[in-house]
Amino acid sequence: MEAEVKYCINAKRTMIIGGGSACKMLLTEIFNAQKSPYKDDKYSAQFDPVCIIDNDPAKLGKEVLGVKVVGRSEEIVKFAKEYEIEQLILAIPSITPEERKEIIDTCNETKLPLKIVPFIGTLILDDEATLLGQVRDIQVEELLGRDPIKFDNKDIREFISGKVCMVTGGGGSIGSELVRQIAKYNPERVIIVDIYENNAYEIQQELVMDYGDDLDLVTLIASVRDYYRMNQIFEKYKPQIVFHAAAHKHVPLMESSPMEAIKNNVVGTFNVATLAQFHDAEKFVMISTDKAVNPTNAMGASKRCCEMIVQYLSQQHEGKTEFVTTRFGNVLGSNGSVIPLFKKQIEQGKPVTVTHEDIIRYFMTIPEAVSLVMEAAAIAHGGEIFVLDMGQPVKIVTLAENLIRMYGKVPYKDVPIVFTGLRPGEKIKEELLMNEEGLKKTSNKLIFIGRQIEIEEEEFAARLKALRDAALENDEEVAISALHEMVPTFINPNDFNKEQLKTICGASNNK
């Protein structure tokens, strides 16, 4: 009966990947919609099911509601050509993230639009919901090929509940998500501190709409560079937990203005951290970056210096403040990240720009990054650098190609990809650990503690003063020299990238 259905003239020839119950539900909904005199064109006009792919040998050659199972997932490209397929649907909601990414990569070889049925845990399965209505485009985070990181909400709730929490840089992409997540755990008060009033206002209004008078929220415009203003805030509001997210993070811009990286990142961190210690905050949590590891640029070196400041204060054991650092890679969708730039370029019909064909990065989602910070703060005892196992790094060019396909376009044909060359201070590959650091497991199997390197306190204090003085005087030559003295792992980007490219080329030649 199903084979006699007259498909809508505008329906696209569709391959369904996965011949299980989700496939059967999809086909039933498609055929019912096409037969109904009240059919919803939004659904029926989109899909002409032509063939099915499934890895179960017992299903090969058989039919699901009249649609034949023609082959396995490694044959997707072959059958897409043979059946003149126009679009694909991945319909295996119980698949693991790794398996999903592998199939998505194969589907991308067809250069055809791909839609997916969401993971089983996110499906709506009530009487009114349709499976077809939940079929959607791929989300960028699904290209990472790993499970979203899960955290112990009980630890975090006990840590935050009833506490006065302050977030510097609270209007930024990481800071604002920190504020959102803190607000869920019944804090006594949340204090947003940011120098950029527009971002601070935006997150303030979002929280007012979400919580009204149920959340005691204070929003302050202030610079972490201003010691006296920050001291005023500490004296008045007495924060118990301080999340320090305020920082300049853009590598090429900070290469052009290294004094600002030092003043904002190094001096700002020293100000907030020492004030947290002086005012007996319970914990100070600094947000760091993988760019602090063997840095090749002023921004990364300044963030490594921040890590050292936190370690320096921690090993002094003065006061009751516990100091902790969280280090992670690039954050999907954050301000200044590649994803928003790529999206804007595609939407405006411009070429997508990638700096180098071999450049790779570690990625995580904003909620994952913030959950790491929250759990690290909850389980920290002071002096740790928490590092997240971020899975396999992703080639930026592959990310760009997949994003273009998510828009239903063909890379290099519909949307050119232009390689612009590595930017000043940019690494071909980021790292998460320095050679001196080992890893220790925590209660979360994907969070590790990097062994801290002992700081020689007198020497460090003298070098920090020299660095601060040079930066405040805008003496770039002296300041950069002082930064190299402070951070001995601060290396030349050209030397680093040459070694990495040799490794990449050697690996390619051995294949």
Short mmCIF file of C-alpha atoms in Angstrom, two decimals:
data_model
loop_
_atom_site.label_atom_id
_atom_site.label_comp_id
_atom_site.label_asym_id
_atom_site.label_seq_id
_atom_site.Cartn_x
_atom_site.Cartn_y
_atom_site.Cartn_z
CA MET A 1 0.00 0.00 0.00
CA GLU A 2 2.76 2.43 1.00
CA ALA A 3 4.58 1.96 -2.32
CA GLU A 4 1.57 3.42 -4.14
CA VAL A 5 1.71 6.73 -2.28
CA LYS A 6 1.86 9.72 -4.65
CA TYR A 7 4.68 11.89 -3.38
CA CYS A 8 4.36 15.66 -3.40
CA ILE A 9 6.06 17.14 -6.46
CA ASN A 10 8.41 19.21 -4.29
CA ALA A 11 9.48 16.38 -1.99
CA LYS A 12 13.21 15.65 -1.93
CA ARG A 13 14.55 12.15 -2.51
CA THR A 14 15.55 11.10 1.00
CA MET A 15 17.87 8.43 2.40
CA ILE A 16 17.12 7.37 5.98
CA ILE A 17 20.09 6.09 7.98
CA GLY A 18 18.92 3.58 10.57
CA GLY A 19 16.18 1.03 9.91
CA GLY A 20 14.87 0.64 13.46
CA SER A 21 11.81 1.89 15.31
CA ALA A 22 12.63 5.57 14.75
CA CYS A 23 12.77 4.95 10.99
CA LYS A 24 9.41 3.15 11.10
CA MET A 25 7.83 6.00 13.07
CA LEU A 26 9.21 8.57 10.62
CA LEU A 27 7.92 6.68 7.59
CA THR A 28 4.49 6.20 9.19
CA GLU A 29 4.23 9.92 9.89
CA ILE A 30 5.42 10.88 6.38
CA PHE A 31 3.00 8.50 4.64
CA ASN A 32 0.06 9.45 6.89
CA ALA A 33 0.69 13.13 6.25
CA GLN A 34 0.87 12.55 2.48
CA LYS A 35 -2.37 10.53 2.44
CA SER A 36 -4.36 12.88 4.65
CA PRO A 37 -6.70 15.39 2.95
CA TYR A 38 -5.60 17.75 5.73
CA LYS A 39 -1.92 17.00 5.24
CA ASP A 40 0.64 19.36 6.68
CA ASP A 41 2.75 20.43 3.71
CA LYS A 42 5.56 21.46 6.07
CA TYR A 43 6.21 17.75 6.65
CA SER A 44 4.88 15.84 3.65
CA ALA A 45 6.35 18.17 1.04
CA GLN A 46 9.89 17.75 2.38
CA PHE A 47 10.44 14.01 2.22
CA ASP A 48 10.31 11.34 -0.48
CA PRO A 49 11.78 8.25 1.29
CA VAL A 50 13.74 6.32 -1.35
CA CYS A 51 16.07 3.97 0.56
CA ILE A 52 17.32 2.99 4.02
CA ILE A 53 20.84 2.34 5.33
CA ASP A 54 21.34 -0.03 8.28
CA ASN A 55 24.34 -1.96 9.64
CA ASP A 56 22.28 -5.01 10.70
CA PRO A 57 22.97 -7.76 8.08
CA ALA A 58 19.57 -9.32 8.85
CA LYS A 59 17.80 -6.22 7.54
CA LEU A 60 19.71 -5.98 4.24
CA GLY A 61 17.39 -6.31 1.25
CA LYS A 62 14.25 -6.16 3.38
CA GLU A 63 11.71 -3.34 3.47
CA VAL A 64 10.40 -1.02 6.16
CA LEU A 65 6.88 0.09 5.17
CA GLY A 66 7.77 -0.41 1.52
CA VAL A 67 11.18 1.32 1.60
CA LYS A 68 14.15 -0.98 0.97
CA VAL A 69 17.24 -1.37 3.17
CA VAL A 70 20.01 -1.15 0.55
CA GLY A 71 23.33 -1.20 2.42
CA ARG A 72 25.57 -0.35 5.39
CA SER A 73 26.75 3.04 6.67
CA GLU A 74 30.10 2.80 4.86
CA GLU A 75 28.10 2.62 1.60
CA ILE A 76 26.20 5.86 2.14
CA VAL A 77 28.12 7.76 -0.56
CA LYS A 78 27.69 4.93 -3.09
CA PHE A 79 23.92 4.62 -2.64
CA ALA A 80 23.40 8.37 -2.42
CA LYS A 81 24.73 8.58 -5.99
CA GLU A 82 22.94 5.45 -7.19
CA TYR A 83 19.51 6.56 -5.93
CA GLU A 84 20.05 10.25 -6.79
CA ILE A 85 19.47 11.21 -3.17
CA GLU A 86 18.86 14.89 -2.38
CA GLN A 87 18.92 14.80 1.44
CA LEU A 88 19.73 12.48 4.35
CA ILE A 89 18.09 11.81 7.72
CA LEU A 90 20.11 10.18 10.51
CA ALA A 91 17.42 8.31 12.47
CA ILE A 92 19.26 6.44 15.25
CA PRO A 93 18.40 8.33 18.46
CA SER A 94 20.19 5.81 20.71
CA ILE A 95 23.55 6.14 18.95
CA THR A 96 26.68 7.17 20.91
CA PRO A 97 28.25 10.57 20.16
CA GLU A 98 31.34 8.87 18.70
CA GLU A 99 29.26 6.70 16.36
CA ARG A 100 27.12 9.69 15.41
CA LYS A 101 30.18 11.76 14.49
CA GLU A 102 31.58 8.88 12.39
CA ILE A 103 28.32 8.60 10.43
CA ILE A 104 28.05 12.39 10.10
CA ASP A 105 31.58 12.47 8.65
CA THR A 106 30.57 9.82 6.09
CA CYS A 107 27.36 11.71 5.28
CA ASN A 108 29.39 14.88 4.73
CA GLU A 109 31.27 13.11 1.92
CA THR A 110 27.99 13.09 -0.05
CA LYS A 111 27.91 16.92 0.14
CA LEU A 112 24.15 16.64 0.73
CA PRO A 113 22.02 18.32 3.42
CA LEU A 114 21.73 16.20 6.56
CA LYS A 115 19.04 16.25 9.23
CA ILE A 116 18.96 14.18 12.41
CA VAL A 117 16.63 12.69 14.97
CA PRO A 118 17.81 13.97 18.39
CA PHE A 119 19.37 11.77 21.07
CA ILE A 120 16.82 9.52 22.78
CA GLY A 121 17.19 11.42 26.08
CA THR A 122 16.10 14.68 24.47
CA LEU A 123 13.17 13.34 22.44
CA ILE A 124 9.64 14.39 23.39
CA LEU A 125 7.58 11.22 23.44
CA ASP A 126 4.13 12.33 24.56
CA ASP A 127 0.80 11.77 22.78
CA GLU A 128 0.86 15.10 20.96
CA ALA A 129 4.47 15.14 19.79
CA THR A 130 5.52 13.77 16.39
CA LEU A 131 8.96 12.40 15.63
CA LEU A 132 8.98 14.14 12.27
CA GLY A 133 8.41 17.46 14.01
CA GLN A 134 11.61 16.91 16.03
CA VAL A 135 13.86 16.14 13.05
CA ARG A 136 16.33 19.01 12.92
CA ASP A 137 19.61 20.24 11.48
CA ILE A 138 22.90 19.20 13.09
CA GLN A 139 24.08 21.36 15.97
CA VAL A 140 27.72 22.37 16.03
CA GLU A 141 28.41 20.61 19.34
CA GLU A 142 27.40 17.29 17.75
CA LEU A 143 30.48 17.53 15.55
CA LEU A 144 32.74 17.15 18.62
CA GLY A 145 32.19 13.38 18.73
CA ARG A 146 31.89 13.00 22.49
CA ASP A 147 29.26 13.01 25.21
CA PRO A 148 28.42 16.35 26.78
CA ILE A 149 30.24 16.48 30.12
CA LYS A 150 28.00 15.73 33.10
CA PHE A 151 28.66 17.18 36.52
CA ASP A 152 27.58 16.50 40.08
CA ASN A 153 24.85 19.04 40.74
CA LYS A 154 24.68 17.96 44.39
CA ASP A 155 28.26 19.13 45.03
CA ILE A 156 27.61 22.40 43.24
CA ARG A 157 24.31 23.04 45.05
CA GLU A 158 25.90 22.52 48.46
CA PHE A 159 28.77 24.81 47.47
CA ILE A 160 26.67 27.71 46.12
CA SER A 161 23.51 27.59 48.23
CA GLY A 162 23.29 30.48 50.68
CA LYS A 163 26.57 32.08 49.51
CA VAL A 164 27.37 35.55 48.18
CA CYS A 165 28.90 34.89 44.75
CA MET A 166 30.73 37.47 42.64
CA VAL A 167 31.59 37.03 38.95
CA THR A 168 34.07 39.41 37.33
CA GLY A 169 33.56 39.71 33.60
CA GLY A 170 30.01 38.65 34.44
CA GLY A 171 28.61 40.01 31.18
CA GLY A 172 30.88 37.97 28.88
CA SER A 173 30.07 34.63 27.28
CA ILE A 174 31.64 32.58 30.11
CA GLY A 175 30.82 35.05 32.88
CA SER A 176 27.15 35.37 31.95
CA GLU A 177 26.72 31.57 31.81
CA LEU A 178 28.40 31.37 35.22
CA VAL A 179 25.83 33.82 36.54
CA ARG A 180 22.97 31.81 34.98
CA GLN A 181 24.15 28.57 36.54
CA ILE A 182 24.90 30.11 39.95
CA ALA A 183 21.38 31.56 40.02
CA LYS A 184 19.90 28.03 39.82
CA TYR A 185 21.48 26.94 43.12
CA ASN A 186 19.85 29.35 45.56
CA PRO A 187 22.75 31.76 46.28
CA GLU A 188 22.27 34.43 48.93
CA ARG A 189 23.31 37.08 46.40
CA VAL A 190 24.88 37.29 42.93
CA ILE A 191 27.19 40.18 42.07
CA ILE A 192 27.94 40.87 38.40
CA VAL A 193 31.05 42.98 37.84
CA ASP A 194 31.89 44.09 34.29
CA ILE A 195 33.46 47.09 32.57
CA TYR A 196 31.19 46.75 29.50
CA GLU A 197 27.78 48.11 30.45
CA ASN A 198 25.84 46.65 27.49
CA ASN A 199 26.73 43.04 28.32
CA ALA A 200 26.16 43.60 32.03
CA TYR A 201 22.74 45.13 31.34
CA GLU A 202 21.75 42.26 29.04
CA ILE A 203 22.43 39.48 31.56
CA GLN A 204 20.92 41.60 34.35
CA GLN A 205 17.64 41.96 32.45
CA GLU A 206 17.58 38.27 31.52
CA LEU A 207 17.89 37.27 35.18
CA VAL A 208 15.31 39.84 36.30
CA MET A 209 12.84 38.34 33.80
CA ASP A 210 13.66 34.78 34.88
CA TYR A 211 13.74 35.25 38.67
CA GLY A 212 12.20 38.61 39.54
CA ASP A 213 12.55 39.32 43.27
CA ASP A 214 13.51 35.71 44.02
CA LEU A 215 17.15 36.46 43.13
CA ASP A 216 19.16 39.08 45.01
CA LEU A 217 21.13 40.48 42.09
CA VAL A 218 23.65 43.33 42.10
CA THR A 219 25.10 44.60 38.80
CA LEU A 220 28.17 46.84 39.01
CA ILE A 221 30.22 48.59 36.35
CA ALA A 222 33.86 48.43 37.38
CA SER A 223 37.32 47.57 36.07
CA VAL A 224 39.43 44.87 37.71
CA ARG A 225 42.42 47.11 36.98
CA ASP A 226 41.10 49.62 39.53
CA TYR A 227 42.32 48.27 42.88
CA TYR A 228 40.50 50.87 44.95
CA ARG A 229 37.15 50.39 43.20
CA MET A 230 37.45 46.60 43.57
CA ASN A 231 38.36 47.00 47.25
CA GLN A 232 35.25 49.15 47.69
CA ILE A 233 33.13 46.33 46.19
CA PHE A 234 34.72 43.70 48.45
CA GLU A 235 34.23 45.85 51.54
CA LYS A 236 30.57 46.54 50.79
CA TYR A 237 29.33 43.16 49.52
CA LYS A 238 31.68 40.67 51.23
CA PRO A 239 31.67 38.01 48.44
CA GLN A 240 32.34 34.51 49.72
CA ILE A 241 32.94 32.90 46.30
CA VAL A 242 34.78 34.85 43.59
CA PHE A 243 34.74 33.63 39.98
CA HIS A 244 37.32 35.63 38.04
CA ALA A 245 36.35 35.57 34.34
CA ALA A 246 37.35 39.13 33.43
CA ALA A 247 40.18 39.06 30.87
CA HIS A 248 41.30 40.08 27.42
CA LYS A 249 41.36 36.82 25.43
CA HIS A 250 41.74 37.71 21.75
CA VAL A 251 45.21 36.60 20.59
CA PRO A 252 45.84 38.85 17.53
CA LEU A 253 44.39 41.97 19.19
CA MET A 254 46.56 41.45 22.26
CA GLU A 255 49.63 40.97 20.04
CA SER A 256 48.97 44.50 18.79
CA SER A 257 48.29 45.81 22.31
CA PRO A 258 50.30 43.62 24.72
CA MET A 259 50.24 46.28 27.44
CA GLU A 260 46.48 45.87 27.69
CA ALA A 261 46.78 42.09 28.12
CA ILE A 262 49.25 42.62 30.96
CA LYS A 263 47.25 45.40 32.66
CA ASN A 264 43.89 43.71 32.38
CA ASN A 265 44.87 40.07 32.81
CA VAL A 266 47.92 40.15 35.08
CA VAL A 267 47.31 43.30 37.13
CA GLY A 268 43.55 42.69 37.20
CA THR A 269 44.00 39.12 38.45
CA PHE A 270 46.52 40.22 41.09
CA ASN A 271 44.11 42.91 42.31
CA VAL A 272 41.06 40.66 42.58
CA ALA A 273 42.96 37.66 43.99
CA THR A 274 44.79 39.61 46.69
CA LEU A 275 41.59 41.41 47.66
CA ALA A 276 39.78 38.07 47.90
CA GLN A 277 42.53 36.92 50.24
CA PHE A 278 42.51 40.15 52.29
CA HIS A 279 38.72 40.09 52.72
CA ASP A 280 38.63 36.38 53.62
CA ALA A 281 36.65 35.11 50.64
CA GLU A 282 36.23 31.36 50.90
CA LYS A 283 37.31 30.57 47.34
CA PHE A 284 38.82 32.37 44.39
CA VAL A 285 38.35 30.60 41.05
CA MET A 286 40.29 31.81 38.02
CA ILE A 287 39.25 31.06 34.46
CA SER A 288 42.32 30.16 32.40
CA THR A 289 42.90 28.85 28.89
CA ASP A 290 44.90 26.22 27.02
CA LYS A 291 46.73 29.15 25.43
CA ALA A 292 48.56 29.57 28.76
CA VAL A 293 50.42 26.30 28.08
CA ASN A 294 53.77 26.94 26.37
CA PRO A 295 52.38 30.31 25.19
CA THR A 296 53.42 31.77 21.85
CA ASN A 297 51.68 35.12 22.31
CA ALA A 298 51.27 37.92 24.83
CA MET A 299 47.71 36.93 25.72
CA GLY A 300 48.65 33.30 26.49
CA ALA A 301 51.75 34.39 28.42
CA SER A 302 49.66 36.86 30.44
CA LYS A 303 47.18 34.08 31.33
CA ARG A 304 50.05 31.76 32.35
CA CYS A 305 51.25 34.59 34.55
CA CYS A 306 47.76 34.74 36.08
CA GLU A 307 47.94 31.01 36.85
CA MET A 308 51.27 31.62 38.57
CA ILE A 309 49.80 34.47 40.64
CA VAL A 310 47.05 32.13 41.86
CA GLN A 311 49.62 29.45 42.71
CA TYR A 312 51.87 32.03 44.41
CA LEU A 313 49.03 33.18 46.68
CA SER A 314 47.90 29.62 47.34
CA GLN A 315 51.28 28.38 48.50
CA GLN A 316 51.66 31.29 50.93
CA HIS A 317 48.83 29.82 53.06
CA GLU A 318 47.85 33.25 54.37
CA GLY A 319 44.22 33.84 55.27
CA LYS A 320 41.45 31.34 54.63
CA THR A 321 40.93 31.76 50.86
CA GLU A 322 41.33 28.64 48.73
CA PHE A 323 42.67 29.42 45.25
CA VAL A 324 41.89 27.30 42.19
CA THR A 325 42.48 27.58 38.43
CA THR A 326 40.35 26.01 35.69
CA ARG A 327 41.91 25.51 32.28
CA PHE A 328 40.06 24.56 29.11
CA GLY A 329 40.18 25.06 25.36
CA ASN A 330 38.04 26.98 22.91
CA VAL A 331 34.39 27.51 23.70
CA LEU A 332 31.77 27.03 20.98
CA GLY A 333 29.84 30.21 20.32
CA SER A 334 31.76 32.41 22.74
CA ASN A 335 32.54 36.02 21.93
CA GLY A 336 35.41 36.10 19.43
CA SER A 337 35.27 32.37 18.61
CA VAL A 338 35.31 31.04 15.05
CA ILE A 339 31.75 29.68 14.96
CA PRO A 340 29.91 33.04 15.09
CA LEU A 341 32.37 34.40 12.50
CA PHE A 342 31.84 31.44 10.16
CA LYS A 343 28.06 31.73 10.52
CA LYS A 344 28.13 35.43 9.70
CA GLN A 345 30.33 34.84 6.66
CA ILE A 346 28.05 32.06 5.34
CA GLU A 347 24.86 34.04 5.96
CA GLN A 348 26.28 37.10 4.18
CA GLY A 349 27.40 35.02 1.17
CA LYS A 350 31.09 35.68 1.79
CA PRO A 351 34.01 33.22 1.75
CA VAL A 352 34.73 31.44 5.03
CA THR A 353 38.21 32.35 6.26
CA VAL A 354 40.45 29.78 7.95
CA THR A 355 43.99 30.72 8.95
CA HIS A 356 45.69 27.40 8.05
CA GLU A 357 44.56 24.07 6.57
CA ASP A 358 46.24 22.10 9.40
CA ILE A 359 45.18 24.22 12.39
CA ILE A 360 43.40 22.21 15.12
CA ARG A 361 41.70 23.16 18.37
CA TYR A 362 40.04 21.58 21.39
CA PHE A 363 36.41 22.63 21.81
CA MET A 364 33.72 22.49 24.44
CA THR A 365 30.30 24.08 24.84
CA ILE A 366 29.75 27.14 27.04
CA PRO A 367 27.60 25.19 29.56
CA GLU A 368 30.30 22.49 29.78
CA ALA A 369 33.02 25.08 30.37
CA VAL A 370 31.01 26.73 33.11
CA SER A 371 30.02 23.43 34.71
CA LEU A 372 33.74 22.59 34.89
CA VAL A 373 34.39 25.87 36.68
CA MET A 374 31.52 25.22 39.11
CA GLU A 375 32.49 21.65 39.93
CA ALA A 376 36.18 22.57 40.22
CA ALA A 377 35.24 25.27 42.71
CA ALA A 378 33.08 22.82 44.65
CA ILE A 379 35.73 20.07 45.00
CA ALA A 380 38.86 22.25 45.22
CA HIS A 381 41.00 22.41 48.33
CA GLY A 382 43.33 25.13 47.06
CA GLY A 383 46.28 25.31 44.67
CA GLU A 384 44.91 23.04 41.92
CA ILE A 385 44.78 23.56 38.17
CA PHE A 386 41.76 21.65 36.89
CA VAL A 387 42.02 20.38 33.32
CA LEU A 388 39.14 18.89 31.33
CA ASP A 389 39.55 15.88 29.07
CA MET A 390 38.15 17.52 25.93
CA GLY A 391 38.34 14.49 23.66
CA GLN A 392 40.00 14.67 20.26
CA PRO A 393 40.95 18.05 18.80
CA VAL A 394 38.99 19.24 15.77
CA LYS A 395 40.46 20.56 12.51
CA ILE A 396 39.14 24.07 11.98
CA VAL A 397 38.79 23.52 8.23
CA THR A 398 36.65 20.42 8.91
CA LEU A 399 34.51 22.47 11.29
CA ALA A 400 34.09 25.10 8.58
CA GLU A 401 33.16 22.49 5.94
CA ASN A 402 30.60 20.86 8.23
CA LEU A 403 29.09 24.20 9.19
CA ILE A 404 28.68 25.11 5.51
CA ARG A 405 26.91 21.78 4.91
CA MET A 406 24.64 22.47 7.88
CA TYR A 407 23.39 25.45 5.87
CA GLY A 408 22.59 23.05 2.99
CA LYS A 409 25.48 24.38 0.89
CA VAL A 410 28.52 22.73 -0.70
CA PRO A 411 31.98 23.76 0.60
CA TYR A 412 34.34 25.24 -2.02
CA LYS A 413 31.47 25.35 -4.54
CA ASP A 414 28.61 27.32 -2.97
CA VAL A 415 30.82 28.80 -0.24
CA PRO A 416 34.57 29.26 -0.84
CA ILE A 417 37.02 28.56 2.00
CA VAL A 418 40.00 30.91 1.94
CA PHE A 419 43.21 30.20 3.89
CA THR A 420 44.50 33.52 5.20
CA GLY A 421 47.70 32.44 7.00
CA LEU A 422 48.42 32.10 10.71
CA ARG A 423 47.86 35.33 12.62
CA PRO A 424 50.51 36.92 14.88
CA GLY A 425 51.19 34.71 17.89
CA GLU A 426 48.84 31.94 16.70
CA LYS A 427 49.64 28.26 17.29
CA ILE A 428 48.91 25.54 14.78
CA LYS A 429 47.91 23.32 17.73
CA GLU A 430 46.98 24.10 21.33
CA GLU A 431 48.00 22.05 24.37
CA LEU A 432 46.30 21.47 27.72
CA LEU A 433 49.31 20.49 29.84
CA MET A 434 52.88 21.69 30.17
CA ASN A 435 55.68 19.14 30.16
CA GLU A 436 56.25 19.64 33.90
CA GLU A 437 52.66 18.90 34.81
CA GLY A 438 51.30 15.45 35.53
CA LEU A 439 47.66 14.47 35.85
CA LYS A 440 45.74 13.28 38.87
CA LYS A 441 42.21 11.88 38.66
CA THR A 442 39.22 13.42 40.41
CA SER A 443 35.76 12.07 41.26
CA ASN A 444 34.68 13.08 37.74
CA LYS A 445 36.42 10.81 35.23
CA LEU A 446 36.76 13.66 32.72
CA ILE A 447 38.25 16.23 35.11
CA PHE A 448 41.91 16.02 36.06
CA ILE A 449 44.22 18.01 38.31
CA GLY A 450 47.49 19.19 36.77
CA ARG A 451 50.38 19.15 39.20
CA GLN A 452 51.32 22.70 40.09
CA ILE A 453 54.88 23.90 39.65
CA GLU A 454 56.39 25.36 42.82
CA ILE A 455 56.84 29.15 42.69
CA GLU A 456 60.01 30.73 44.09
CA GLU A 457 58.21 33.45 46.00
CA GLU A 458 60.78 36.24 46.38
CA GLU A 459 61.95 36.02 42.79
CA PHE A 460 58.36 35.84 41.53
CA ALA A 461 57.28 38.92 43.52
CA ALA A 462 60.20 40.96 42.18
CA ARG A 463 59.53 39.95 38.57
CA LEU A 464 55.80 40.60 38.95
CA LYS A 465 56.51 44.13 40.21
CA ALA A 466 58.85 44.80 37.28
CA LEU A 467 56.23 43.52 34.83
CA ARG A 468 53.44 45.60 36.40
CA ASP A 469 55.55 48.79 36.47
CA ALA A 470 56.58 48.41 32.81
CA ALA A 471 52.99 47.81 31.75
CA LEU A 472 51.62 50.77 33.69
CA GLU A 473 54.28 52.96 32.07
CA ASN A 474 53.35 51.48 28.65
CA ASP A 475 56.98 50.50 28.09
CA GLU A 476 56.30 47.66 25.66
CA GLU A 477 59.87 46.50 25.11
CA VAL A 478 60.62 46.23 28.83
CA ALA A 479 57.22 44.68 29.59
CA ILE A 480 57.53 41.94 26.94
CA SER A 481 61.04 41.17 28.20
CA ALA A 482 59.69 41.00 31.75
CA LEU A 483 56.87 38.71 30.59
CA HIS A 484 59.44 36.32 29.10
CA GLU A 485 61.30 36.41 32.43
CA MET A 486 58.09 35.66 34.32
CA VAL A 487 57.01 32.86 31.98
CA PRO A 488 60.02 30.82 30.83
CA THR A 489 57.77 28.62 28.66
CA PHE A 490 56.82 31.70 26.55
CA ILE A 491 58.22 30.68 23.13
CA ASN A 492 58.45 32.01 19.58
CA PRO A 493 55.37 31.00 17.54
CA ASN A 494 57.33 30.39 14.34
CA ASP A 495 59.63 27.88 16.06
CA PHE A 496 56.69 26.09 17.67
CA ASN A 497 54.66 25.91 14.46
CA LYS A 498 57.59 24.63 12.40
CA GLU A 499 58.01 21.70 14.79
CA GLN A 500 54.27 20.96 14.77
CA LEU A 501 54.09 21.06 10.96
CA LYS A 502 57.03 18.63 10.74
CA THR A 503 55.09 16.24 12.98
CA ILE A 504 51.89 16.65 10.93
CA CYS A 505 53.73 16.14 7.62
CA GLY A 506 55.56 13.12 9.03
CA ALA A 507 52.32 11.54 10.16
CA SER A 508 50.74 12.17 6.73
CA ASN A 509 53.69 10.62 4.92
CA ASN A 510 53.52 7.49 7.09
CA LYS A 511 49.89 6.78 6.20
#
